[in-house]
C-alpha atoms as a PDB file:
ATOM      1  CA  MET A   1     240.489 -31.134 125.006  1.00  0.00           C
ATOM      2  CA  SER A   2     242.599 -32.993 122.815  1.00  0.00           C
ATOM      3  CA  ASN A   3     244.064 -36.158 123.527  1.00  0.00           C
ATOM      4  CA  THR A   4     246.871 -34.497 125.024  1.00  0.00           C
ATOM      5  CA  ALA A   5     244.936 -33.498 127.826  1.00  0.00           C
ATOM      6  CA  SER A   6     242.418 -36.241 128.787  1.00  0.00           C
ATOM      7  CA  SER A   7     245.670 -38.963 128.752  1.00  0.00           C
ATOM      8  CA  HIS A   8     247.929 -37.433 131.103  1.00  0.00           C
ATOM      9  CA  SER A   9     247.098 -39.546 133.813  1.00  0.00           C
ATOM     10  CA  THR A  10     248.617 -42.906 131.518  1.00  0.00           C
ATOM     11  CA  THR A  11     250.863 -40.712 129.101  1.00  0.00           C
ATOM     12  CA  PRO A  12     252.806 -37.928 130.703  1.00  0.00           C
ATOM     13  CA  ILE A  13     253.757 -34.567 129.089  1.00  0.00           C
ATOM     14  CA  ARG A  14     256.859 -34.049 128.228  1.00  0.00           C
ATOM     15  CA  ILE A  15     258.873 -31.136 128.807  1.00  0.00           C
ATOM     16  CA  ALA A  16     261.927 -29.702 127.723  1.00  0.00           C
ATOM     17  CA  LEU A  17     263.695 -27.491 130.682  1.00  0.00           C
ATOM     18  CA  VAL A  18     265.257 -24.496 129.139  1.00  0.00           C
ATOM     19  CA  GLU A  19     266.435 -22.235 131.953  1.00  0.00           C
ATOM     20  CA  ASP A  20     270.200 -20.400 132.623  1.00  0.00           C
ATOM     21  CA  GLN A  21     270.068 -20.139 136.373  1.00  0.00           C
ATOM     22  CA  PRO A  22     271.045 -23.345 137.749  1.00  0.00           C
ATOM     23  CA  LEU A  23     268.860 -23.146 141.490  1.00  0.00           C
ATOM     24  CA  PHE A  24     265.581 -22.151 139.270  1.00  0.00           C
ATOM     25  CA  ARG A  25     265.721 -25.120 136.707  1.00  0.00           C
ATOM     26  CA  GLU A  26     266.514 -27.555 139.502  1.00  0.00           C
ATOM     27  CA  MET A  27     263.782 -25.915 141.854  1.00  0.00           C
ATOM     28  CA  LEU A  28     261.577 -26.540 138.640  1.00  0.00           C
ATOM     29  CA  GLN A  29     263.062 -30.375 137.908  1.00  0.00           C
ATOM     30  CA  THR A  30     262.561 -31.051 141.695  1.00  0.00           C
ATOM     31  CA  THR A  31     258.895 -29.851 141.200  1.00  0.00           C
ATOM     32  CA  PHE A  32     258.220 -31.909 137.584  1.00  0.00           C
ATOM     33  CA  HIS A  33     259.747 -34.343 139.249  1.00  0.00           C
ATOM     34  CA  ALA A  34     257.241 -35.159 141.737  1.00  0.00           C
ATOM     35  CA  VAL A  35     254.380 -34.850 139.382  1.00  0.00           C
ATOM     36  CA  PRO A  36     253.432 -38.277 137.789  1.00  0.00           C
ATOM     37  CA  SER A  37     251.569 -36.193 134.766  1.00  0.00           C
ATOM     38  CA  ILE A  38     254.663 -34.507 133.791  1.00  0.00           C
ATOM     39  CA  GLN A  39     258.120 -35.921 132.897  1.00  0.00           C
ATOM     40  CA  VAL A  40     261.214 -33.731 132.610  1.00  0.00           C
ATOM     41  CA  VAL A  41     262.607 -35.246 129.498  1.00  0.00           C
ATOM     42  CA  MET A  42     265.698 -32.647 129.495  1.00  0.00           C
ATOM     43  CA  ALA A  43     266.894 -29.545 131.314  1.00  0.00           C
ATOM     44  CA  VAL A  44     269.525 -27.371 129.665  1.00  0.00           C
ATOM     45  CA  GLY A  45     270.846 -23.887 129.876  1.00  0.00           C
ATOM     46  CA  THR A  46     271.671 -22.328 126.700  1.00  0.00           C
ATOM     47  CA  VAL A  47     269.675 -22.011 123.322  1.00  0.00           C
ATOM     48  CA  SER A  48     272.449 -24.403 121.634  1.00  0.00           C
ATOM     49  CA  GLU A  49     272.008 -27.069 123.637  1.00  0.00           C
ATOM     50  CA  ALA A  50     268.059 -26.446 123.129  1.00  0.00           C
ATOM     51  CA  ARG A  51     268.274 -26.433 119.767  1.00  0.00           C
ATOM     52  CA  ALA A  52     270.556 -29.097 119.172  1.00  0.00           C
ATOM     53  CA  ARG A  53     268.654 -31.757 121.593  1.00  0.00           C
ATOM     54  CA  ILE A  54     265.466 -30.562 121.223  1.00  0.00           C
ATOM     55  CA  THR A  55     264.232 -32.892 118.093  1.00  0.00           C
ATOM     56  CA  PRO A  56     260.772 -33.064 116.138  1.00  0.00           C
ATOM     57  CA  GLY A  57     257.899 -35.186 117.994  1.00  0.00           C
ATOM     58  CA  SER A  58     260.608 -35.700 121.224  1.00  0.00           C
ATOM     59  CA  VAL A  59     258.687 -33.104 123.457  1.00  0.00           C
ATOM     60  CA  ASP A  60     255.027 -31.467 124.307  1.00  0.00           C
ATOM     61  CA  VAL A  61     255.861 -28.441 125.664  1.00  0.00           C
ATOM     62  CA  ALA A  62     259.133 -26.600 125.843  1.00  0.00           C
ATOM     63  CA  VAL A  63     259.530 -23.953 129.155  1.00  0.00           C
ATOM     64  CA  LEU A  64     261.528 -21.680 128.210  1.00  0.00           C
ATOM     65  CA  ASP A  65     263.442 -18.881 130.117  1.00  0.00           C
ATOM     66  CA  ILE A  66     262.960 -15.374 128.071  1.00  0.00           C
ATOM     67  CA  GLU A  67     266.738 -14.384 128.424  1.00  0.00           C
ATOM     68  CA  LEU A  68     269.735 -16.534 128.389  1.00  0.00           C
ATOM     69  CA  PRO A  69     273.263 -16.664 127.966  1.00  0.00           C
ATOM     70  CA  ASP A  70     273.578 -16.980 123.898  1.00  0.00           C
ATOM     71  CA  GLY A  71     269.934 -15.937 122.852  1.00  0.00           C
ATOM     72  CA  ASN A  72     266.087 -15.702 124.127  1.00  0.00           C
ATOM     73  CA  GLY A  73     263.563 -18.074 124.784  1.00  0.00           C
ATOM     74  CA  ILE A  74     261.356 -16.572 122.106  1.00  0.00           C
ATOM     75  CA  ALA A  75     263.670 -16.910 118.856  1.00  0.00           C
ATOM     76  CA  LEU A  76     264.196 -20.218 120.479  1.00  0.00           C
ATOM     77  CA  GLY A  77     260.362 -21.024 120.649  1.00  0.00           C
ATOM     78  CA  VAL A  78     259.794 -19.811 117.103  1.00  0.00           C
ATOM     79  CA  SER A  79     262.351 -21.974 116.024  1.00  0.00           C
ATOM     80  CA  LEU A  80     261.487 -24.998 117.673  1.00  0.00           C
ATOM     81  CA  ARG A  81     257.908 -24.881 116.786  1.00  0.00           C
ATOM     82  CA  ARG A  82     258.992 -23.993 112.663  1.00  0.00           C
ATOM     83  CA  ARG A  83     260.713 -27.503 112.840  1.00  0.00           C
ATOM     84  CA  ASP A  84     258.058 -28.527 115.271  1.00  0.00           C
ATOM     85  CA  PRO A  85     254.915 -27.138 114.858  1.00  0.00           C
ATOM     86  CA  ARG A  86     252.697 -29.286 117.263  1.00  0.00           C
ATOM     87  CA  LEU A  87     255.168 -28.448 119.836  1.00  0.00           C
ATOM     88  CA  ALA A  88     253.768 -26.153 122.829  1.00  0.00           C
ATOM     89  CA  ILE A  89     255.395 -23.262 124.435  1.00  0.00           C
ATOM     90  CA  LEU A  90     255.590 -22.144 128.056  1.00  0.00           C
ATOM     91  CA  LEU A  91     256.883 -18.761 128.220  1.00  0.00           C
ATOM     92  CA  LEU A  92     258.836 -18.115 132.016  1.00  0.00           C
ATOM     93  CA  SER A  93     260.418 -14.320 132.377  1.00  0.00           C
ATOM     94  CA  ALA A  94     261.223 -12.565 135.212  1.00  0.00           C
ATOM     95  CA  HIS A  95     259.893  -9.268 134.514  1.00  0.00           C
ATOM     96  CA  ASN A  96     256.553  -8.998 132.402  1.00  0.00           C
ATOM     97  CA  ALA A  97     257.177  -9.426 128.755  1.00  0.00           C
ATOM     98  CA  MET A  98     253.665 -10.399 127.889  1.00  0.00           C
ATOM     99  CA  ASP A  99     253.553  -7.957 124.889  1.00  0.00           C
ATOM    100  CA  LEU A 100     256.454  -9.963 123.514  1.00  0.00           C
ATOM    101  CA  LEU A 101     253.719 -12.021 122.386  1.00  0.00           C
ATOM    102  CA  LEU A 102     251.910  -9.648 120.944  1.00  0.00           C
ATOM    103  CA  ASP A 103     254.897  -9.560 117.660  1.00  0.00           C
ATOM    104  CA  LEU A 104     255.300 -13.341 117.394  1.00  0.00           C
ATOM    105  CA  PRO A 105     254.616 -14.292 113.824  1.00  0.00           C
ATOM    106  CA  ASP A 106     251.692 -15.281 111.657  1.00  0.00           C
ATOM    107  CA  ASP A 107     252.212 -19.325 112.018  1.00  0.00           C
ATOM    108  CA  VAL A 108     253.957 -19.467 115.138  1.00  0.00           C
ATOM    109  CA  LYS A 109     251.066 -17.300 116.875  1.00  0.00           C
ATOM    110  CA  SER A 110     249.541 -20.521 118.337  1.00  0.00           C
ATOM    111  CA  ARG A 111     250.231 -22.489 121.586  1.00  0.00           C
ATOM    112  CA  TRP A 112     252.305 -20.359 123.453  1.00  0.00           C
ATOM    113  CA  SER A 113     251.754 -19.045 126.959  1.00  0.00           C
ATOM    114  CA  TYR A 114     253.533 -16.659 129.464  1.00  0.00           C
ATOM    115  CA  LEU A 115     254.213 -16.118 133.079  1.00  0.00           C
ATOM    116  CA  SER A 116     256.481 -14.371 135.199  1.00  0.00           C
ATOM    117  CA  LYS A 117     258.731 -15.453 137.105  1.00  0.00           C
ATOM    118  CA  SER A 118     258.172 -12.830 139.677  1.00  0.00           C
ATOM    119  CA  SER A 119     254.085 -13.219 140.109  1.00  0.00           C
ATOM    120  CA  THR A 120     253.729 -16.889 139.343  1.00  0.00           C
ATOM    121  CA  THR A 121     254.390 -18.438 143.302  1.00  0.00           C
ATOM    122  CA  SER A 122     251.817 -21.319 142.564  1.00  0.00           C
ATOM    123  CA  THR A 123     253.072 -24.472 141.600  1.00  0.00           C
ATOM    124  CA  GLN A 124     249.696 -25.259 140.873  1.00  0.00           C
ATOM    125  CA  THR A 125     249.552 -22.610 138.811  1.00  0.00           C
ATOM    126  CA  MET A 126     252.316 -23.324 136.666  1.00  0.00           C
ATOM    127  CA  LEU A 127     250.929 -27.442 136.374  1.00  0.00           C
ATOM    128  CA  THR A 128     247.864 -26.305 135.007  1.00  0.00           C
ATOM    129  CA  THR A 129     249.623 -23.747 132.869  1.00  0.00           C
ATOM    130  CA  ILE A 130     251.647 -26.461 131.607  1.00  0.00           C
ATOM    131  CA  SER A 131     248.181 -28.835 130.917  1.00  0.00           C
ATOM    132  CA  LYS A 132     246.419 -26.542 128.998  1.00  0.00           C
ATOM    133  CA  THR A 133     248.944 -25.411 127.030  1.00  0.00           C
ATOM    134  CA  ALA A 134     250.006 -29.078 125.765  1.00  0.00           C
ATOM    135  CA  ALA A 135     246.487 -29.202 125.378  1.00  0.00           C
ATOM    136  CA  GLY A 136     246.828 -26.723 122.808  1.00  0.00           C
ATOM    137  CA  GLN A 137     245.993 -23.165 125.051  1.00  0.00           C
ATOM    138  CA  THR A 138     246.986 -19.909 124.664  1.00  0.00           C
ATOM    139  CA  VAL A 139     247.579 -19.258 128.988  1.00  0.00           C
ATOM    140  CA  LEU A 140     248.549 -15.830 129.927  1.00  0.00           C
ATOM    141  CA  ASP A 141     250.022 -15.143 133.550  1.00  0.00           C
ATOM    142  CA  PRO A 142     246.797 -14.486 135.642  1.00  0.00           C
ATOM    143  CA  MET A 143     248.357 -12.230 138.013  1.00  0.00           C
ATOM    144  CA  LEU A 144     249.176  -9.683 135.215  1.00  0.00           C
ATOM    145  CA  LEU A 145     246.633 -10.114 133.812  1.00  0.00           C
ATOM    146  CA  LYS A 146     244.583  -8.817 136.548  1.00  0.00           C
ATOM    147  CA  ASN A 147     246.119  -5.421 136.354  1.00  0.00           C
ATOM    148  CA  ALA A 148     246.187  -5.316 132.431  1.00  0.00           C
ATOM    149  CA  ALA A 149     245.025  -2.628 131.012  1.00  0.00           C
ATOM    150  CA  PRO A 150     245.019  -1.635 127.253  1.00  0.00           C
ATOM    151  CA  ARG A 151     247.967   0.469 126.762  1.00  0.00           C
ATOM    152  CA  ALA A 152     247.155   4.259 124.804  1.00  0.00           C
ATOM    153  CA  GLY A 153     247.597   4.117 121.213  1.00  0.00           C
ATOM    154  CA  THR A 154     247.180   0.367 120.303  1.00  0.00           C
ATOM    155  CA  ALA A 155     244.741  -0.900 119.010  1.00  0.00           C
ATOM    156  CA  ALA A 156     243.433  -2.245 121.933  1.00  0.00           C
ATOM    157  CA  ALA A 157     242.969   0.946 123.650  1.00  0.00           C
ATOM    158  CA  ALA A 158     239.929   0.993 121.431  1.00  0.00           C
ATOM    159  CA  LEU A 159     237.802  -1.580 122.264  1.00  0.00           C
ATOM    160  CA  THR A 160     235.000  -2.045 125.199  1.00  0.00           C
ATOM    161  CA  ALA A 161     235.424  -2.679 128.989  1.00  0.00           C
ATOM    162  CA  ARG A 162     233.717  -5.926 128.730  1.00  0.00           C
ATOM    163  CA  GLN A 163     235.481  -6.888 125.507  1.00  0.00           C
ATOM    164  CA  PHE A 164     239.098  -6.097 127.058  1.00  0.00           C
ATOM    165  CA  ASP A 165     237.453  -8.851 130.026  1.00  0.00           C
ATOM    166  CA  VAL A 166     236.342 -11.197 127.351  1.00  0.00           C
ATOM    167  CA  LEU A 167     239.985 -10.806 125.515  1.00  0.00           C
ATOM    168  CA  ARG A 168     240.936 -11.138 129.413  1.00  0.00           C
ATOM    169  CA  LEU A 169     239.678 -14.528 129.796  1.00  0.00           C
ATOM    170  CA  ILE A 170     240.459 -15.731 126.573  1.00  0.00           C
ATOM    171  CA  ALA A 171     244.210 -15.320 127.438  1.00  0.00           C
ATOM    172  CA  GLU A 172     243.261 -17.508 130.351  1.00  0.00           C
ATOM    173  CA  GLY A 173     242.348 -20.222 128.502  1.00  0.00           C
ATOM    174  CA  LEU A 174     238.374 -19.919 128.752  1.00  0.00           C
ATOM    175  CA  SER A 175     236.350 -21.334 126.703  1.00  0.00           C
ATOM    176  CA  ASN A 176     233.149 -19.445 124.886  1.00  0.00           C
ATOM    177  CA  SER A 177     230.730 -21.074 126.871  1.00  0.00           C
ATOM    178  CA  GLY A 178     233.131 -20.769 130.445  1.00  0.00           C
ATOM    179  CA  ILE A 179     234.122 -17.110 129.653  1.00  0.00           C
ATOM    180  CA  GLY A 180     229.749 -16.954 129.236  1.00  0.00           C
ATOM    181  CA  GLN A 181     230.207 -18.457 132.775  1.00  0.00           C
ATOM    182  CA  ARG A 182     232.320 -16.009 134.656  1.00  0.00           C
ATOM    183  CA  LEU A 183     230.447 -12.844 133.216  1.00  0.00           C
ATOM    184  CA  GLY A 184     227.182 -13.954 133.603  1.00  0.00           C
ATOM    185  CA  ILE A 185     226.356 -13.593 129.535  1.00  0.00           C
ATOM    186  CA  ALA A 186     224.697 -15.604 126.933  1.00  0.00           C
ATOM    187  CA  GLU A 187     227.234 -18.148 125.024  1.00  0.00           C
ATOM    188  CA  LYS A 188     226.385 -16.180 121.766  1.00  0.00           C
ATOM    189  CA  SER A 189     226.718 -12.452 123.942  1.00  0.00           C
ATOM    190  CA  VAL A 190     230.765 -13.775 124.275  1.00  0.00           C
ATOM    191  CA  GLN A 191     230.346 -14.958 120.347  1.00  0.00           C
ATOM    192  CA  ASN A 192     229.595 -11.419 119.619  1.00  0.00           C
ATOM    193  CA  HIS A 193     232.338  -9.408 121.815  1.00  0.00           C
ATOM    194  CA  ILE A 194     234.984 -12.386 120.603  1.00  0.00           C
ATOM    195  CA  ASN A 195     233.866 -11.115 116.608  1.00  0.00           C
ATOM    196  CA  ALA A 196     234.287  -7.494 117.800  1.00  0.00           C
ATOM    197  CA  ILE A 197     237.544  -7.547 119.316  1.00  0.00           C
ATOM    198  CA  TYR A 198     238.751  -9.710 116.398  1.00  0.00           C
ATOM    199  CA  SER A 199     237.756  -6.319 113.910  1.00  0.00           C
ATOM    200  CA  THR A 200     238.745  -3.881 116.130  1.00  0.00           C
ATOM    201  CA  LEU A 201     242.130  -5.398 116.542  1.00  0.00           C
END
């Protein structure tokens, strides 16, 4: 874990909230304000406002709606990450947009997480995801992952069922030892599966 994750009790995670729906933005702000480990440093509704106000070093995690009135959160996240490589991104969407993360440019692929507005009903899920994302992990929506399956014709479709299970748990942010405990296999076996996954993909 990074220092960011280990020092939440003393140093709040600084959040920039970019959400164009005023009611949802206000609900998120209210939720975050009640949590001592999180500090909302700004809340805006457009890409242009976000680009103007999110400066390098000012924010730890940018929580971005994917669909914004003057652009989209993914392109915004890419541009923000290129200005500040340590910035973590949490995408929110009303639709299942996990596939979009597969198309991220190689130079900004790390430190992204994704939650669906429609399936994420737990405040704790949101807060845990923010914490893990700030620590450099990637978390994908757990409810969508439960129903996920490789798309026909993609490289992921060539994975075995066990390899796809491992891939799901990697996406949840688990370590190799955590994956081994969840699946009841040795950590060395987990590494072998990961090697095979990388080779296939």
